[in-house]
Coordinates of C-alpha atoms and ligand atoms in Angstrom, one line a residue:
M92 CA -14.0 135.8 83.9
A93 CA -16.5 134.7 81.3
V94 CA -18.7 137.8 81.8
A95 CA -15.9 140.3 81.2
E96 CA -14.9 138.3 78.1
T97 CA -18.4 138.5 76.6
I98 CA -18.5 142.2 77.2
A99 CA -15.1 142.6 75.6
N100 CA -16.4 140.8 72.6
G101 CA -19.1 143.4 72.2
D102 CA -22.1 141.7 73.8
Y103 CA -23.5 144.4 76.1
K104 CA -26.7 142.5 76.7
R105 CA -25.1 139.8 78.8
E106 CA -26.5 139.9 82.4
V107 CA -23.9 140.5 85.0
P108 CA -24.6 138.7 88.3
V109 CA -24.5 141.6 90.8
G110 CA -26.0 139.9 93.9
R111 CA -22.8 139.0 95.7
R112 CA -21.7 141.1 98.7
D113 CA -17.9 140.4 98.6
E114 CA -15.2 142.0 96.5
I115 CA -16.0 140.0 93.5
G116 CA -19.6 141.3 93.8
A117 CA -18.3 144.9 93.9
L118 CA -16.2 144.2 90.8
L119 CA -19.2 142.7 89.0
R120 CA -21.3 145.8 89.9
S121 CA -18.7 148.2 88.3
L122 CA -18.5 145.9 85.4
A123 CA -22.3 146.2 85.0
I124 CA -22.1 150.0 85.1
M125 CA -19.2 149.9 82.6
R126 CA -21.2 147.6 80.3
D127 CA -24.2 150.0 80.3
S128 CA -22.1 153.1 79.6
I129 CA -20.0 151.5 76.8
G130 CA -23.3 150.1 75.3
S131 CA -25.0 153.5 75.2
R132 CA -21.8 155.3 73.9
E133 CA -21.5 152.8 71.1
E134 CA -25.2 153.3 70.3
S135 CA -24.7 157.1 70.0
I136 CA -21.5 156.7 68.0
L137 CA -23.4 154.4 65.6
R138 CA -26.2 156.9 65.5
L139 CA -23.9 159.8 64.7
A140 CA -22.2 157.7 62.0
Y141 CA -25.4 156.6 60.4
V142 CA -28.1 159.2 61.0
D143 CA -28.4 162.6 59.6
T144 CA -28.9 164.7 62.8
L145 CA -30.9 167.4 61.2
T146 CA -33.7 165.2 59.8
G147 CA -33.3 161.9 61.6
L148 CA -33.1 160.2 58.2
P149 CA -30.3 157.7 57.4
N150 CA -27.3 159.5 56.0
R151 CA -25.2 158.8 52.9
T152 CA -22.9 156.2 54.7
R153 CA -26.0 154.3 55.9
L154 CA -27.5 154.4 52.4
L155 CA -24.4 152.9 50.9
E156 CA -24.4 150.1 53.6
L157 CA -28.1 149.4 53.1
F158 CA -27.6 149.2 49.4
E159 CA -24.8 146.7 49.7
A160 CA -26.7 144.7 52.3
R161 CA -30.1 144.6 50.5
C162 CA -29.9 145.7 46.9
A163 CA -26.5 144.7 45.5
D164 CA -27.9 141.6 43.9
C165 CA -31.5 142.6 43.3
A166 CA -33.5 145.0 41.2
G167 CA -34.8 148.4 42.2
V168 CA -35.0 152.1 41.5
L169 CA -32.9 155.0 42.9
F170 CA -34.1 158.6 42.9
I171 CA -31.8 161.5 43.7
L172 CA -33.9 164.5 44.6
G173 CA -32.7 168.1 44.9
I174 CA -34.7 171.1 46.0
D175 CA -34.8 173.8 43.4
R176 CA -33.2 177.1 44.4
F177 CA -32.6 176.0 47.9
A178 CA -29.4 178.1 48.3
P179 CA -31.2 181.4 47.6
I180 CA -34.1 180.4 50.0
N181 CA -31.5 179.6 52.7
K182 CA -29.7 182.8 52.1
A183 CA -32.8 185.0 52.1
L184 CA -34.6 183.5 55.0
G185 CA -31.8 182.3 57.2
H186 CA -30.4 178.8 58.0
A187 CA -33.0 178.2 60.8
V188 CA -35.8 178.4 58.2
G189 CA -33.7 176.3 55.8
D190 CA -33.3 173.6 58.4
Q191 CA -37.0 173.5 59.2
L192 CA -37.7 173.3 55.6
L193 CA -35.4 170.3 55.2
R194 CA -37.1 168.6 58.2
E195 CA -40.5 169.1 56.7
I196 CA -39.3 167.8 53.3
A197 CA -37.9 164.7 55.1
V198 CA -41.3 164.1 56.7
R199 CA -43.1 164.4 53.4
L200 CA -40.7 162.1 51.6
K201 CA -41.0 159.5 54.3
G202 CA -44.7 159.7 54.2
A203 CA -44.8 158.9 50.5
L204 CA -42.7 155.7 50.8
G205 CA -43.7 152.1 51.3
E206 CA -42.6 149.9 54.3
S207 CA -39.4 148.5 52.8
E208 CA -38.4 151.6 50.9
I209 CA -35.7 154.0 52.2
V210 CA -35.2 157.8 52.1
A211 CA -31.8 159.2 53.1
R212 CA -30.4 162.7 53.2
L213 CA -27.1 162.9 51.2
W214 CA -26.0 166.4 52.0
G215 CA -27.4 169.9 51.7
D216 CA -30.7 169.8 49.9
E217 CA -30.1 166.4 48.3
F218 CA -32.0 163.3 49.2
A219 CA -31.9 159.7 47.9
L220 CA -34.8 157.4 47.7
L221 CA -34.2 153.6 47.3
L222 CA -37.4 152.1 45.9
N223 CA -38.8 148.8 44.9
P224 CA -38.6 147.8 41.2
A225 CA -41.3 149.2 38.9
D226 CA -42.0 149.7 35.2
K227 CA -41.5 153.2 33.6
P228 CA -45.1 154.4 33.8
A229 CA -45.3 153.5 37.5
I230 CA -41.9 155.2 38.2
E231 CA -43.1 158.3 36.4
A232 CA -46.4 158.3 38.4
F233 CA -44.4 157.9 41.6
A234 CA -42.0 160.8 40.7
Q235 CA -45.1 163.0 40.1
K236 CA -46.6 162.0 43.4
I237 CA -43.4 163.0 45.2
L238 CA -43.2 166.3 43.4
M239 CA -46.9 167.0 44.2
A240 CA -46.3 166.2 47.9
L241 CA -43.4 168.7 48.0
R242 CA -45.3 171.4 46.0
E243 CA -48.0 171.6 48.7
P244 CA -47.1 175.0 50.3
M245 CA -45.1 174.6 53.5
S246 CA -45.6 176.8 56.5
V247 CA -42.3 177.6 58.2
D248 CA -42.0 180.2 61.0
G249 CA -45.4 181.6 60.0
Q250 CA -44.2 182.0 56.4
R251 CA -45.7 180.2 53.5
L252 CA -43.1 178.7 51.3
D253 CA -43.6 177.2 47.8
I254 CA -40.9 174.9 46.9
D255 CA -40.2 172.6 43.9
A256 CA -37.8 169.8 43.3
S257 CA -36.0 167.9 40.6
I258 CA -35.5 164.2 40.5
G259 CA -32.9 162.1 38.7
I260 CA -34.0 158.5 38.2
V261 CA -31.9 155.3 37.6
S262 CA -33.0 151.6 37.7
F263 CA -30.6 148.9 38.7
P264 CA -29.1 146.7 37.6
Q265 CA -29.9 148.2 34.1
D266 CA -28.2 151.6 34.7
G267 CA -25.3 150.3 36.7
S268 CA -24.6 147.9 39.4
S269 CA -22.4 149.8 41.9
I270 CA -24.1 152.3 44.1
T271 CA -21.5 155.0 43.4
S272 CA -22.0 154.8 39.6
L273 CA -25.8 154.7 40.1
M274 CA -25.7 157.8 42.3
R275 CA -23.4 159.6 39.9
R276 CA -25.7 158.9 37.0
A277 CA -28.9 159.8 39.0
D278 CA -27.1 163.0 40.0
L279 CA -26.4 163.9 36.3
A280 CA -30.1 163.2 35.5
M281 CA -31.2 165.4 38.4
N282 CA -29.2 168.2 37.0
A283 CA -30.7 167.7 33.6
A284 CA -34.2 167.8 35.1
K285 CA -33.2 171.1 36.9
R286 CA -32.0 172.6 33.7
R287 CA -35.0 171.5 31.7
H288 CA -37.5 172.3 34.4
S289 CA -39.0 168.9 33.7
G290 CA -39.4 167.8 37.3
F291 CA -37.7 164.5 36.7
A292 CA -35.3 162.9 34.2
F293 CA -34.1 159.3 33.6
G294 CA -30.4 158.5 33.7
S295 CA -31.0 156.1 30.8
E296 CA -32.0 159.0 28.6
L297 CA -29.0 161.3 29.2
G298 CA -27.4 160.2 26.1
D299 CA -26.5 156.9 24.4
E300 CA -23.2 156.6 26.1
P301 CA -22.7 154.6 29.3
A302 CA -21.8 156.6 32.4
H303 CA -18.1 155.8 32.2
E304 CA -17.9 157.2 28.6
Q305 CA -19.5 160.4 29.8
L306 CA -17.0 160.5 32.7
S307 CA -14.1 160.1 30.4
L308 CA -15.4 162.9 28.2
I309 CA -15.5 165.1 31.3
G310 CA -11.9 164.3 32.1
E311 CA -10.8 165.0 28.6
M312 CA -12.3 168.4 28.1
R313 CA -9.5 170.4 29.6
E314 CA -6.9 168.8 27.3
A315 CA -9.3 169.1 24.3
L316 CA -9.3 172.8 24.7
A317 CA -5.5 173.0 25.0
R318 CA -5.2 170.7 21.9
G319 CA -7.5 172.8 19.8
E320 CA -10.2 170.1 19.4
F321 CA -13.1 172.5 19.9
V322 CA -14.4 174.2 16.8
A323 CA -17.0 177.0 16.3
W324 CA -19.6 176.2 13.6
Y325 CA -22.1 178.8 12.4
Q326 CA -25.8 178.6 11.5
P327 CA -27.3 181.5 9.5
K328 CA -30.3 183.5 10.6
L329 CA -32.4 184.6 7.7
N330 CA -34.1 188.0 7.7
L331 CA -37.5 187.1 6.1
A332 CA -38.5 190.6 5.0
Q333 CA -35.1 191.4 3.3
N334 CA -34.4 187.8 2.3
R335 CA -30.8 188.2 3.4
I336 CA -28.7 186.5 6.0
S337 CA -28.2 189.1 8.7
G338 CA -27.0 187.0 11.6
A339 CA -25.5 183.7 12.7
E340 CA -25.3 181.6 15.8
A341 CA -21.9 180.2 16.9
L342 CA -22.4 176.6 17.9
I343 CA -19.6 174.6 19.5
R344 CA -18.5 171.2 18.3
W345 CA -15.8 168.9 19.6
R346 CA -13.7 167.2 17.0
H347 CA -12.7 164.3 19.1
P348 CA -9.6 162.3 17.7
K349 CA -11.3 158.9 18.4
K350 CA -15.0 159.6 18.8
G351 CA -15.5 161.9 15.8
M352 CA -17.6 165.0 15.9
I353 CA -19.3 165.4 19.3
P354 CA -22.4 167.7 19.5
P355 CA -22.6 170.2 22.3
G356 CA -25.6 168.4 24.0
R357 CA -23.1 165.7 25.0
F358 CA -20.5 167.8 26.7
I359 CA -21.9 171.3 27.5
P360 CA -24.1 170.1 30.3
F361 CA -21.1 168.5 32.0
A362 CA -19.0 171.6 31.3
E363 CA -21.7 173.5 33.2
Q364 CA -21.7 171.1 36.1
T365 CA -18.0 170.9 36.5
G366 CA -17.4 174.7 36.1
F367 CA -15.3 174.1 33.0
I368 CA -17.8 176.2 31.0
R369 CA -15.8 179.1 32.5
E370 CA -13.0 178.2 30.1
I371 CA -15.2 177.3 27.1
T372 CA -17.3 180.5 27.0
P373 CA -14.3 182.9 26.7
W374 CA -12.9 180.6 24.0
I375 CA -16.0 180.6 21.8
L376 CA -16.6 184.3 22.5
R377 CA -13.1 185.0 21.1
Q378 CA -13.7 182.8 18.1
A379 CA -17.0 184.4 17.3
M380 CA -15.7 187.9 17.7
E381 CA -12.7 187.3 15.5
H382 CA -14.9 185.8 12.8
A383 CA -17.5 188.6 13.1
A384 CA -14.8 191.2 12.8
Q385 CA -13.5 189.4 9.6
W386 CA -16.9 189.3 8.0
R387 CA -17.5 192.9 8.8
Q388 CA -14.1 193.9 7.3
S389 CA -15.0 192.0 4.1
G390 CA -18.2 194.0 3.8
M391 CA -20.5 191.3 5.1
P392 CA -21.8 192.4 8.5
V393 CA -23.3 189.5 10.4
V394 CA -24.7 189.8 13.9
T395 CA -23.0 186.9 15.6
S396 CA -24.6 185.1 18.6
V397 CA -22.9 183.2 21.3
N398 CA -24.7 181.1 23.9
L399 CA -24.2 181.9 27.6
S400 CA -24.9 179.5 30.4
T401 CA -26.1 180.2 34.0
H402 CA -22.5 180.1 35.3
D403 CA -21.5 182.8 32.8
L404 CA -24.2 185.1 33.8
L405 CA -23.2 184.9 37.5
N406 CA -19.5 185.3 36.7
H407 CA -18.2 188.6 38.0
T408 CA -15.5 188.9 35.3
L409 CA -17.8 188.2 32.3
V410 CA -18.6 191.9 31.5
D411 CA -15.0 192.9 31.7
Q412 CA -13.9 190.0 29.5
I413 CA -16.4 190.9 26.8
R414 CA -15.6 194.6 26.9
D415 CA -11.9 193.7 26.4
L416 CA -12.6 191.4 23.5
I417 CA -14.8 194.0 21.8
N418 CA -12.0 196.5 22.0
Q419 CA -9.4 194.0 20.9
Y420 CA -11.2 193.0 17.8
A421 CA -12.6 196.6 17.2
L422 CA -16.0 195.0 16.7
P423 CA -19.0 197.3 16.7
P424 CA -20.8 196.0 19.8
E425 CA -24.2 195.7 18.0
L426 CA -22.6 192.9 15.9
L427 CA -22.4 190.7 19.0
C428 CA -25.5 189.0 20.4
L429 CA -25.6 186.9 23.6
E430 CA -28.2 184.2 23.9
I431 CA -29.4 183.3 27.3
T432 CA -32.1 180.9 28.5
E433 CA -34.8 181.9 30.9
S434 CA -33.5 179.2 33.4
A435 CA -30.1 180.9 33.4
L436 CA -31.9 183.9 35.1
M437 CA -33.6 181.9 37.8
D438 CA -30.7 180.8 40.1
E439 CA -29.7 184.3 41.3
P440 CA -32.0 186.6 39.4
E441 CA -30.6 189.8 41.0
L442 CA -27.0 189.2 40.1
A443 CA -27.9 187.8 36.6
L444 CA -30.0 190.9 35.9
K445 CA -27.3 193.3 37.1
H446 CA -24.9 191.6 34.6
L447 CA -27.5 191.8 31.8
H448 CA -27.9 195.5 32.3
E449 CA -24.1 196.0 32.2
L450 CA -23.9 193.9 29.0
A451 CA -26.8 195.9 27.4
A452 CA -25.0 199.1 28.4
L453 CA -21.9 198.0 26.3
G454 CA -24.2 198.2 23.3
L455 CA -24.4 194.6 22.4
K456 CA -27.6 192.6 21.8
L457 CA -29.2 190.2 24.1
S458 CA -31.5 187.4 23.1
I459 CA -33.8 185.0 25.0
D460 CA -33.1 181.5 23.7
D461 CA -35.5 178.5 23.7
Y462 CA -38.5 180.7 24.6
G463 CA -41.5 178.8 25.7
T464 CA -39.8 175.8 27.2
G465 CA -39.3 177.5 30.6
Q466 CA -41.8 179.3 32.8
A467 CA -41.0 182.9 32.0
S468 CA -43.9 184.9 30.7
L469 CA -43.6 187.7 28.2
A470 CA -44.6 190.0 31.1
Y471 CA -41.3 189.0 32.8
V472 CA -39.3 189.1 29.6
K473 CA -40.5 192.7 29.2
T474 CA -38.7 193.7 32.3
L475 CA -35.3 192.4 30.9
P476 CA -33.0 194.6 28.8
V477 CA -33.2 192.2 25.8
H478 CA -33.6 192.8 22.1
E479 CA -34.6 189.4 20.6
L480 CA -36.7 186.4 21.5
K481 CA -36.1 183.0 20.0
I482 CA -39.2 180.8 19.8
D483 CA -38.2 177.2 20.6
R484 CA -38.2 174.6 17.9
A485 CA -41.0 172.7 19.8
F486 CA -43.5 175.4 18.7
V487 CA -42.1 175.9 15.2
T488 CA -42.2 172.3 14.1
G489 CA -45.4 171.9 12.0
V490 CA -46.5 175.4 12.8
D491 CA -48.2 175.5 9.4
R492 CA -50.5 172.6 10.3
D493 CA -50.8 172.6 14.1
H494 CA -53.4 175.2 15.2
K495 CA -52.2 175.3 18.8
N496 CA -48.5 176.0 17.8
A497 CA -49.7 178.5 15.2
A498 CA -51.7 180.4 17.8
I499 CA -48.7 180.5 20.2
V500 CA -46.3 181.7 17.6
R501 CA -48.6 184.2 16.1
S502 CA -49.5 185.8 19.5
T503 CA -45.8 185.8 20.6
I504 CA -44.9 187.6 17.4
L505 CA -47.6 190.2 18.0
L506 CA -46.6 190.8 21.6
C507 CA -43.0 191.1 20.7
R508 CA -43.8 193.7 18.1
E509 CA -45.6 195.7 20.9
L510 CA -42.5 195.3 23.1
G511 CA -40.0 196.2 20.4
L512 CA -38.4 192.8 20.4
S513 CA -37.4 191.0 17.2
V514 CA -38.5 187.4 16.9
V515 CA -36.4 184.4 15.6
A516 CA -38.2 181.2 14.9
E517 CA -35.8 178.3 15.7
G518 CA -35.7 174.9 13.9
A519 CA -37.8 175.5 10.8
E520 CA -37.2 172.5 8.6
T521 CA -39.7 172.8 5.8
K522 CA -40.6 175.3 3.1
E523 CA -44.2 175.3 4.4
E524 CA -43.0 176.4 7.9
V525 CA -40.8 179.2 6.5
D526 CA -43.6 180.4 4.3
W527 CA -46.0 180.4 7.2
L528 CA -43.5 182.3 9.3
R529 CA -43.1 184.9 6.6
S530 CA -46.8 185.3 6.3
V531 CA -47.2 186.2 10.0
D532 CA -44.3 188.7 9.8
C533 CA -41.8 186.8 11.8
D534 CA -38.5 188.7 11.7
L535 CA -35.9 186.0 11.4
V536 CA -35.7 182.3 10.9
Q537 CA -33.0 179.9 11.8
G538 CA -33.3 176.2 10.9
Y539 CA -32.2 173.4 8.6
R540 CA -34.5 174.7 5.8
V541 CA -32.3 177.7 5.6
A542 CA -29.0 175.9 6.4
K543 CA -27.5 173.6 8.9
P544 CA -24.6 174.8 11.1
M545 CA -21.3 174.7 9.1
P546 CA -17.6 175.4 9.5
V547 CA -16.5 179.0 9.3
T548 CA -15.0 178.9 5.8
D549 CA -18.1 177.1 4.4
F550 CA -20.3 179.6 6.2
T551 CA -18.5 182.6 4.8
A552 CA -18.7 181.4 1.2
W553 CA -22.4 180.3 1.7
V554 CA -23.6 183.6 3.1
S555 CA -21.8 185.6 0.4
D556 CA -23.4 183.5 -2.3
F557 CA -26.8 183.7 -0.7
N558 CA -26.8 187.4 -0.2
Q559 CA -25.5 188.1 -3.7
A560 CA -27.9 185.7 -5.4
G561 CA -31.0 187.7 -4.3
H562 CA -33.3 184.8 -3.5
S563 CA -36.9 184.7 -4.5
A564 CA -39.5 185.2 -1.8
S565 CA -39.6 181.6 -0.5
G566 CA -36.6 180.2 -2.3
T567 CA -34.3 179.5 0.6
A568 CA -31.5 177.0 0.3
S569 CA -32.5 173.4 0.8
S570 CA -30.9 171.5 3.6
Ligands
LIG88 P1 -29.5 176.4 20.9 O1 -28.8 177.5 21.4 O2 -31.0 176.4 21.0 O3 -29.1 176.1 19.4 C1 -29.9 175.6 18.4 C2 -29.7 174.2 18.2 O4 -30.7 173.7 17.3 C3 -28.4 173.8 17.5 O5 -28.0 172.5 18.0 C4 -28.8 173.7 16.1 O6 -28.0 172.8 15.3 C5 -30.2 173.0 16.2 N1 -31.0 173.3 15.1 C6 -31.1 174.4 14.3 N2 -32.0 174.3 13.3 C7 -32.5 173.1 13.4 C8 -33.6 172.4 12.7 O7 -34.1 172.9 11.7 N3 -33.9 171.2 13.1 C9 -33.3 170.6 14.2 N4 -33.6 169.4 14.6 N5 -32.3 171.2 14.9 C10 -32.0 172.5 14.5 P2 -26.6 172.2 18.5 O8 -25.5 172.9 17.7 O9 -26.5 170.7 18.7 O10 -26.6 172.9 20.0 C11 -27.4 172.4 21.0 C12 -27.4 173.4 22.2 O11 -26.1 173.3 22.8 C13 -27.6 174.8 21.8 O12 -29.0 175.0 21.7 C14 -27.0 175.5 23.0 O13 -27.9 175.5 24.1 C15 -25.9 174.6 23.3 N6 -24.6 175.2 22.8 C16 -24.1 175.1 21.6 N7 -22.9 175.7 21.5 C17 -22.7 176.3 22.7 C18 -21.7 177.1 23.3 O14 -20.7 177.5 22.6 N8 -21.8 177.5 24.6 C19 -22.9 177.1 25.3 N9 -23.0 177.5 26.6 N10 -23.9 176.3 24.8 C20 -23.8 175.9 23.5
LIG89 MG1 -28.8 179.4 21.2
LIG90 MG1 -32.4 177.6 21.1

């Protein structure tokens, strides 16, 4: 029977002649009913497979298909957008509120797009936007427009919610041709935007390596640690009033057998994303404490700083680990300083703060790194149990000539004095900058003008020379 065959072939639109009153007519009528129910079942299966049931947007599977169908051979732009701090909002206000928030976000994103553009929900609080090709200024303007649309307060369940988002941006075919590599790269860029609080970041600016190089680095990190390829270098912190080196920052380097010396900016962000930072931090802490203990024993006490990341601050075992290491190396705790960034405190502020207080109670020093690049105010910093504030290089560069930077640095120093915090100026590269910082009573300076980071043996010799030489007021070592 031709009708049955067409239905079997998946054409559910074919009319079934149901007018006959004999047995064949009855058969045709049941066939018609069967056709309708199979048709609607297939529709709902397709819907489930392709549509995100919460928001009604296309889901990840559909996005991949649409990309293959429409974009594989043409140019365009892909945004991956994540909502900042969605997990704590969800936890604090409940999943029902979280769900409503995601629906509202979906509506706003859809409203911002053109006819042929697509927004899909990938999972959780992540969305993907597939956009028409555009030049960089136009892409930036569009990313801003999306962020503004999401920043408009949302009213959910009678509560006003302010949310923010971060966007990772890639263009194709320039940044990759397969949708999976584009999504991965956009995802890395989104995480960079989150960390920097910059709203958006371009995948093409992540580093000069293509995505597959970065991925191979990620894969190699574990072995690198086992093979001893990581090294701790030290950069001195100069006490300006005493003109002596009183501290140092431990900065990790990766001595890669093929790629040479890899700076931390090219692997630490991935270590943070993949959780591998949980292995790196204890390693560098151990190195730094061992060296700090040696310097102290040789009569050269140096307050040694180690950088912590968000993961570390939320790690329940961190405080115990540090307590054990301090005991093991018999290091006076005040010779260890931990540097944290403001953004590391933002994800789960209560837990991070609890750990900060426990660390402070051990007697070690805490420092706010990269101050000025995030959103934290000094009023907020005041509530934290910290001892030191490091003004970011962005404000220190040209501070002797730039009135705005000068005003920011000068007032930060004054306020820190009131709050009992010592101030480190990061990234001073010229004699003029160091002189200016000394003239406004900045406590410490760390920068290429004093010295670049160096291997431990060089550092030990360099500091002992520097502190014995008794340098003249502005005569720091040249870089
Ligand atoms: P940071 O903690 O702000 O460290 C200061 C960075 O500024 C270092 O870069 C240092 O070499 C650089 N720097 C210092 N003085 C100058 C200067 O005068 N001019 C310029 N242009 N740069 C200067 P580095 O070593 O590449 O480290 C970059 C970032 O990587 C660090 O920023 C820190 O956030 C992170 N990092 C480094 N080591 C570790 C580590 O062991 N653990 C973690 N979690 N992060 C680390
Ligand atoms: Mg630091
Ligand atoms: Mg810094």
